[in-house]
Short mmCIF file of C-alpha atoms and ligand atoms in Angstrom, two decimals:
data_model
loop_
_atom_site.label_atom_id
_atom_site.label_comp_id
_atom_site.label_asym_id
_atom_site.label_seq_id
_atom_site.Cartn_x
_atom_site.Cartn_y
_atom_site.Cartn_z
CA MET A 1 1.86 -9.02 -8.74
CA PRO A 2 -1.49 -10.18 -11.12
CA THR A 3 -4.50 -10.30 -8.72
CA THR A 4 -5.87 -14.04 -7.75
CA VAL A 5 -8.45 -14.86 -5.62
CA GLN A 6 -5.88 -15.24 -2.73
CA THR A 7 -5.21 -11.33 -3.26
CA PHE A 8 -8.58 -10.60 -2.09
CA ALA A 9 -8.01 -12.58 1.04
CA GLU A 10 -4.76 -11.10 1.59
CA LYS A 11 -5.65 -7.58 1.09
CA LYS A 12 -8.62 -8.08 3.49
CA ARG A 13 -6.27 -9.55 5.99
CA ARG A 14 -3.94 -6.63 5.65
CA ARG A 15 -6.84 -4.11 5.38
CA GLU A 16 -5.64 -2.74 2.23
CA LYS A 17 -8.56 -1.62 0.29
CA ILE A 18 -9.37 -3.63 -3.01
CA THR A 19 -10.40 -1.80 -5.96
CA VAL A 20 -12.93 -3.18 -8.51
CA ILE A 21 -14.17 -1.21 -11.49
CA THR A 22 -16.72 -2.46 -14.43
CA ALA A 23 -15.63 -2.80 -18.09
CA TYR A 24 -17.30 -3.86 -21.13
CA ASP A 25 -15.11 -3.41 -24.14
CA ALA A 26 -11.34 -3.71 -24.86
CA LEU A 27 -10.11 -0.13 -24.90
CA THR A 28 -11.76 0.72 -21.51
CA ALA A 29 -10.53 -2.66 -20.05
CA SER A 30 -6.84 -1.73 -21.03
CA MET A 31 -7.25 1.83 -19.47
CA VAL A 32 -8.49 0.58 -16.23
CA HIS A 33 -6.09 -2.06 -15.75
CA ALA A 34 -3.26 0.31 -16.99
CA ALA A 35 -4.67 2.57 -13.99
CA GLY A 36 -3.86 -0.44 -11.52
CA ILE A 37 -7.25 -1.60 -10.56
CA ASP A 38 -7.26 -4.94 -8.68
CA ALA A 39 -10.10 -6.66 -10.67
CA ILE A 40 -12.36 -5.77 -13.57
CA LEU A 41 -16.07 -6.72 -13.33
CA VAL A 42 -17.64 -7.26 -16.66
CA GLY A 43 -21.08 -6.19 -14.93
CA ASP A 44 -24.31 -6.99 -16.50
CA SER A 45 -24.79 -3.12 -16.05
CA ALA A 46 -23.69 -3.33 -19.65
CA ALA A 47 -27.35 -3.87 -20.32
CA MET A 48 -28.11 -0.30 -19.08
CA VAL A 49 -25.04 1.73 -19.67
CA PHE A 50 -23.91 0.01 -22.70
CA ALA A 51 -26.80 -1.12 -24.68
CA GLY A 52 -29.26 1.31 -23.20
CA PHE A 53 -31.90 -0.66 -21.46
CA ASP A 54 -33.83 0.64 -18.33
CA SER A 55 -32.76 -2.54 -16.33
CA THR A 56 -30.13 -5.46 -16.31
CA LEU A 57 -32.78 -7.94 -17.19
CA PRO A 58 -32.61 -8.47 -21.04
CA ILE A 59 -29.03 -8.76 -21.47
CA THR A 60 -28.20 -12.43 -22.72
CA MET A 61 -25.42 -14.99 -22.02
CA ASP A 62 -24.03 -14.42 -25.67
CA GLU A 63 -23.89 -10.70 -25.09
CA MET A 64 -22.05 -11.24 -21.58
CA LEU A 65 -19.62 -13.77 -23.36
CA TYR A 66 -19.03 -11.15 -26.09
CA HIS A 67 -18.30 -8.10 -23.53
CA THR A 68 -15.95 -10.65 -21.55
CA ARG A 69 -14.05 -11.68 -24.46
CA CYS A 70 -13.58 -7.96 -25.58
CA VAL A 71 -12.60 -7.17 -21.82
CA SER A 72 -10.00 -9.85 -21.64
CA ARG A 73 -8.39 -9.18 -25.07
CA GLY A 74 -7.93 -5.42 -23.82
CA ALA A 75 -6.72 -6.23 -20.38
CA LYS A 76 -4.28 -9.13 -20.86
CA GLY A 77 -3.40 -10.47 -17.09
CA ALA A 78 -5.98 -8.80 -15.55
CA PHE A 79 -8.16 -10.53 -12.94
CA ILE A 80 -11.75 -10.56 -14.66
CA ILE A 81 -14.76 -11.46 -12.92
CA ALA A 82 -18.00 -12.13 -15.30
CA ASP A 83 -21.66 -11.29 -14.10
CA MET A 84 -24.03 -13.94 -14.83
CA PRO A 85 -26.95 -12.55 -16.55
CA PHE A 86 -30.79 -12.92 -15.31
CA MET A 87 -31.93 -16.37 -15.91
CA SER A 88 -28.38 -17.88 -16.78
CA TYR A 89 -28.28 -19.41 -13.12
CA GLN A 90 -31.70 -19.66 -11.77
CA ALA A 91 -33.40 -22.31 -13.64
CA GLY A 92 -30.92 -25.05 -12.05
CA HIS A 93 -27.60 -25.78 -11.16
CA ASP A 94 -26.46 -27.88 -14.21
CA ASP A 95 -27.62 -24.91 -16.32
CA ALA A 96 -25.68 -22.45 -14.09
CA LEU A 97 -22.64 -24.75 -13.97
CA ARG A 98 -22.60 -24.67 -17.79
CA ASN A 99 -23.17 -21.29 -18.29
CA ALA A 100 -20.72 -20.30 -15.48
CA GLY A 101 -17.82 -22.58 -17.01
CA ARG A 102 -18.41 -20.81 -20.49
CA PHE A 103 -17.08 -17.49 -19.04
CA LEU A 104 -13.81 -19.36 -17.79
CA LYS A 105 -13.55 -21.54 -20.83
CA GLU A 106 -14.61 -19.43 -23.69
CA ALA A 107 -14.16 -15.91 -22.81
CA GLY A 108 -11.19 -15.53 -20.38
CA ALA A 109 -12.82 -14.95 -17.03
CA ASN A 110 -11.28 -15.71 -13.73
CA ALA A 111 -14.41 -15.67 -11.83
CA VAL A 112 -18.21 -15.21 -11.97
CA LYS A 113 -20.53 -13.05 -9.99
CA ILE A 114 -23.98 -14.51 -8.86
CA GLU A 115 -26.78 -12.31 -7.48
CA GLY A 116 -28.84 -13.18 -4.31
CA GLY A 117 -28.20 -15.53 -1.22
CA THR A 118 -30.99 -17.69 -1.26
CA ASP A 119 -29.01 -20.59 -3.11
CA PRO A 120 -25.64 -21.08 -1.43
CA SER A 121 -25.76 -24.67 -2.59
CA LEU A 122 -25.16 -23.51 -6.07
CA VAL A 123 -22.07 -21.33 -5.12
CA GLU A 124 -20.74 -24.46 -3.38
CA ARG A 125 -21.00 -26.63 -6.43
CA LEU A 126 -19.37 -24.09 -8.49
CA VAL A 127 -16.58 -23.61 -6.14
CA LYS A 128 -15.89 -27.40 -5.99
CA THR A 129 -15.69 -27.35 -9.88
CA GLY A 130 -13.00 -24.73 -10.02
CA ILE A 131 -15.10 -21.66 -10.48
CA PRO A 132 -14.56 -18.68 -8.17
CA VAL A 133 -17.65 -16.95 -7.05
CA MET A 134 -18.44 -13.45 -6.25
CA GLY A 135 -21.64 -13.08 -4.31
CA HIS A 136 -23.81 -9.89 -4.56
CA LEU A 137 -26.36 -9.02 -1.71
CA GLY A 138 -28.47 -5.82 -0.96
CA LEU A 139 -29.70 -4.18 -3.93
CA THR A 140 -29.53 -6.79 -6.43
CA PRO A 141 -30.74 -5.18 -9.70
CA GLN A 142 -31.73 -8.39 -11.39
CA SER A 143 -34.46 -8.33 -8.73
CA VAL A 144 -35.66 -4.82 -9.41
CA ASN A 145 -39.45 -6.03 -9.86
CA ALA A 146 -39.45 -7.85 -6.84
CA PHE A 147 -38.10 -4.75 -4.95
CA GLY A 148 -40.43 -2.49 -6.45
CA GLY A 149 -37.55 -0.35 -8.08
CA PHE A 150 -33.83 0.34 -7.53
CA LYS A 151 -34.16 0.65 -3.93
CA ALA A 152 -31.79 0.47 -0.84
CA GLN A 153 -32.25 -2.77 1.02
CA GLY A 154 -31.34 -3.80 4.78
CA LYS A 155 -32.97 -0.52 6.12
CA THR A 156 -35.23 -2.59 8.54
CA GLU A 157 -34.11 -5.05 11.22
CA THR A 158 -35.72 -8.08 9.33
CA SER A 159 -33.94 -7.35 6.20
CA ALA A 160 -30.92 -6.29 7.63
CA ALA A 161 -30.64 -9.45 9.42
CA ALA A 162 -31.68 -11.76 6.33
CA ILE A 163 -28.61 -9.95 4.55
CA VAL A 164 -26.28 -10.81 7.44
CA ARG A 165 -27.47 -14.50 7.18
CA GLN A 166 -27.36 -14.61 3.43
CA ALA A 167 -23.59 -13.04 3.51
CA GLU A 168 -22.67 -15.85 6.16
CA ALA A 169 -24.19 -18.61 4.03
CA LEU A 170 -22.41 -17.39 0.90
CA ASP A 171 -18.97 -17.17 2.95
CA GLU A 172 -19.47 -20.58 4.18
CA ALA A 173 -20.02 -21.68 0.68
CA GLY A 174 -17.07 -20.47 -0.51
CA CYS A 175 -17.35 -17.06 -2.13
CA PHE A 176 -14.01 -15.43 -2.23
CA SER A 177 -15.77 -12.07 -2.32
CA ILE A 178 -19.28 -10.66 -1.79
CA VAL A 179 -20.58 -7.21 -3.50
CA LEU A 180 -22.81 -5.21 -0.97
CA GLU A 181 -24.96 -2.71 -2.80
CA CYS A 182 -26.94 0.22 -1.26
CA VAL A 183 -27.11 -1.06 2.18
CA PRO A 184 -26.54 0.99 5.07
CA SER A 185 -22.73 1.69 6.13
CA PRO A 186 -23.08 0.35 9.60
CA LEU A 187 -24.58 -3.11 8.30
CA ALA A 188 -21.91 -3.51 5.57
CA ALA A 189 -19.20 -2.75 8.00
CA ASP A 190 -20.73 -5.29 10.28
CA ILE A 191 -20.93 -8.04 7.71
CA SER A 192 -17.24 -7.12 6.71
CA ALA A 193 -16.21 -8.01 10.26
CA ARG A 194 -18.06 -11.11 10.54
CA ILE A 195 -17.10 -13.11 7.05
CA SER A 196 -13.94 -14.01 5.82
CA ALA A 197 -15.02 -13.25 2.24
CA ALA A 198 -13.83 -9.67 1.22
CA THR A 199 -16.77 -7.48 0.84
CA ILE A 200 -16.87 -5.00 -2.07
CA GLY A 201 -19.07 -2.22 -1.65
CA ILE A 202 -21.17 0.11 -3.78
CA GLY A 203 -23.19 2.58 -1.88
CA ALA A 204 -22.31 0.49 1.20
CA GLY A 205 -20.04 2.90 2.83
CA PRO A 206 -16.32 3.08 3.59
CA GLY A 207 -16.31 -0.02 5.98
CA CYS A 208 -16.31 -2.60 3.33
CA ASP A 209 -13.02 -4.33 2.26
CA GLY A 210 -13.00 -2.67 -1.19
CA GLN A 211 -15.10 -0.71 -3.61
CA VAL A 212 -16.65 -1.22 -6.83
CA SER A 213 -17.70 1.38 -9.40
CA VAL A 214 -19.44 1.54 -12.68
CA VAL A 215 -16.82 3.19 -15.14
CA ASN A 216 -19.13 5.24 -16.84
CA ASP A 217 -19.91 7.12 -13.46
CA VAL A 218 -16.30 7.51 -12.67
CA LEU A 219 -15.59 8.95 -16.23
CA GLY A 220 -18.67 11.07 -16.65
CA LEU A 221 -19.66 9.07 -19.67
CA SER A 222 -23.42 9.23 -19.13
CA THR A 223 -26.13 11.54 -19.56
CA GLY A 224 -28.30 12.83 -16.79
CA TYR A 225 -28.63 10.82 -13.59
CA LEU A 226 -25.66 10.00 -11.43
CA PRO A 227 -26.49 7.61 -8.50
CA ARG A 228 -25.98 9.16 -4.89
CA HIS A 229 -23.26 6.67 -4.18
CA ALA A 230 -21.34 7.40 -7.40
CA LYS A 231 -18.48 9.84 -7.84
CA ARG A 232 -17.45 11.37 -11.31
CA TYR A 233 -13.80 12.09 -11.88
CA ALA A 234 -14.12 13.17 -15.65
CA ALA A 235 -16.64 14.51 -18.12
CA PHE A 236 -16.18 12.14 -21.05
CA TYR A 237 -19.55 12.57 -22.27
CA ASP A 238 -19.57 16.59 -22.23
CA ASP A 239 -15.85 16.75 -23.55
CA GLY A 240 -16.93 14.30 -26.25
CA LEU A 241 -20.08 16.28 -27.20
CA ALA A 242 -17.90 19.44 -27.43
CA ALA A 243 -15.42 17.70 -29.61
CA VAL A 244 -17.85 16.05 -32.22
CA ARG A 245 -19.70 19.68 -32.32
CA ALA A 246 -16.28 21.30 -33.09
CA HIS A 247 -15.46 18.79 -35.80
CA VAL A 248 -18.97 19.06 -37.52
CA ASP A 249 -18.42 23.01 -37.46
CA GLU A 250 -14.99 22.64 -38.99
CA ILE A 251 -16.30 20.60 -41.86
CA ARG A 252 -19.25 22.92 -42.33
CA THR A 253 -16.84 25.96 -42.67
CA GLY A 254 -14.13 24.04 -44.74
CA ALA A 255 -11.80 24.17 -41.60
CA PHE A 256 -11.31 20.54 -41.90
CA PRO A 257 -9.61 18.51 -43.51
CA GLY A 258 -6.57 20.82 -44.14
CA PRO A 259 -3.91 20.51 -46.23
CA GLU A 260 -2.16 18.50 -43.69
CA HIS A 261 -5.00 15.91 -43.63
CA GLU A 262 -4.63 15.42 -47.50
CA VAL A 263 -3.18 12.33 -48.98
CA GLY A 264 -0.10 13.41 -51.19
CA ALA A 265 0.29 13.80 -54.52
CA VAL A 266 2.30 11.05 -56.70
CA ALA A 267 6.07 12.45 -56.34
CA PRO A 268 7.40 13.41 -59.90
CA GLY A 269 8.96 10.64 -61.57
CA LYS A 270 7.03 7.99 -59.52
CA ARG A 271 4.49 6.05 -61.88
CA ASP A 272 1.78 3.73 -61.11
CA LYS A 273 2.90 -0.03 -61.29
CA PRO A 274 1.31 -1.27 -64.50
CA ALA A 275 -1.92 -3.36 -63.61
CA THR A 276 -1.17 -7.15 -63.80
CA PRO A 277 -2.81 -8.38 -67.30
CA ASP A 278 -5.97 -10.15 -66.77
CA PRO A 279 -5.32 -13.56 -68.77
CA ALA A 280 -9.24 -14.13 -69.17
CA ALA A 281 -9.65 -10.85 -70.83
CA PRO A 282 -10.34 -10.81 -74.47
O1 KIV B 326 -23.40 -5.04 -13.04
C1 KIV B 326 -22.83 -4.42 -12.48
O2 KIV B 326 -21.91 -3.49 -12.63
C2 KIV B 326 -22.79 -4.44 -10.95
C3 KIV B 326 -22.04 -3.69 -10.04
C4 KIV B 326 -22.70 -2.37 -9.76
C5 KIV B 326 -21.73 -4.47 -8.65
O3 KIV B 326 -23.19 -5.45 -10.40
#
């Protein structure tokens, strides 16, 4: 059964965990869809893990539309959530509505994700227009400068209470789901019990209604730092490095290409077709 926004509510009601993973290109999208993931998030994490920036801030609307189109071509029938990039929704509701609409109209997304909980009336407006919205609270990476780094949130009573209030407001405004990123597990479990929107955790413990991971972390397709909350299941980067090194070695030693990689010679008796004479030729 294809995922819809109702699937999030039904799974929450049945206490079945919801699985979400990021993808930014067609091939990865087809792989995670084939693996049976409930939804694909075209995260603005693309700025960091795909484009090599140090934060998510530089990625543009056009780039996010491109990634979303690639993902929807690669994973036909998947439920696709497009992340609204920094400054695509903060400058005004009309602007936000136009940008959110583009993800559904031009790029094949089924929903959008918006960071922060201070403007629930924007969520209300998008939802009324027919655009399902996933919220995102806790460590919202677009606020990295305001937070003074990629720091866990909700660790003091005041900040935990603010996150609870924002989650309730986003729920009320109509979010079908809310990402809780890097907040203490008891806080995430408490929010999950209070609201009807499905909570999707990343670094927020097992008490959420589902989990979202960055696909590069799961595949080991990254160098160096693995966030504490992430788990690596494969070693795509190391395997790729070894494969390319072996290929380079074989070219240098002459082991590649072998006879089996050569284009066959013309079979005896088979001749090239005569070239069509050029009428303009002298
Ligand atoms: O951009 C992203 O990948 C995200 C997830 C980490 C939730 O926002």
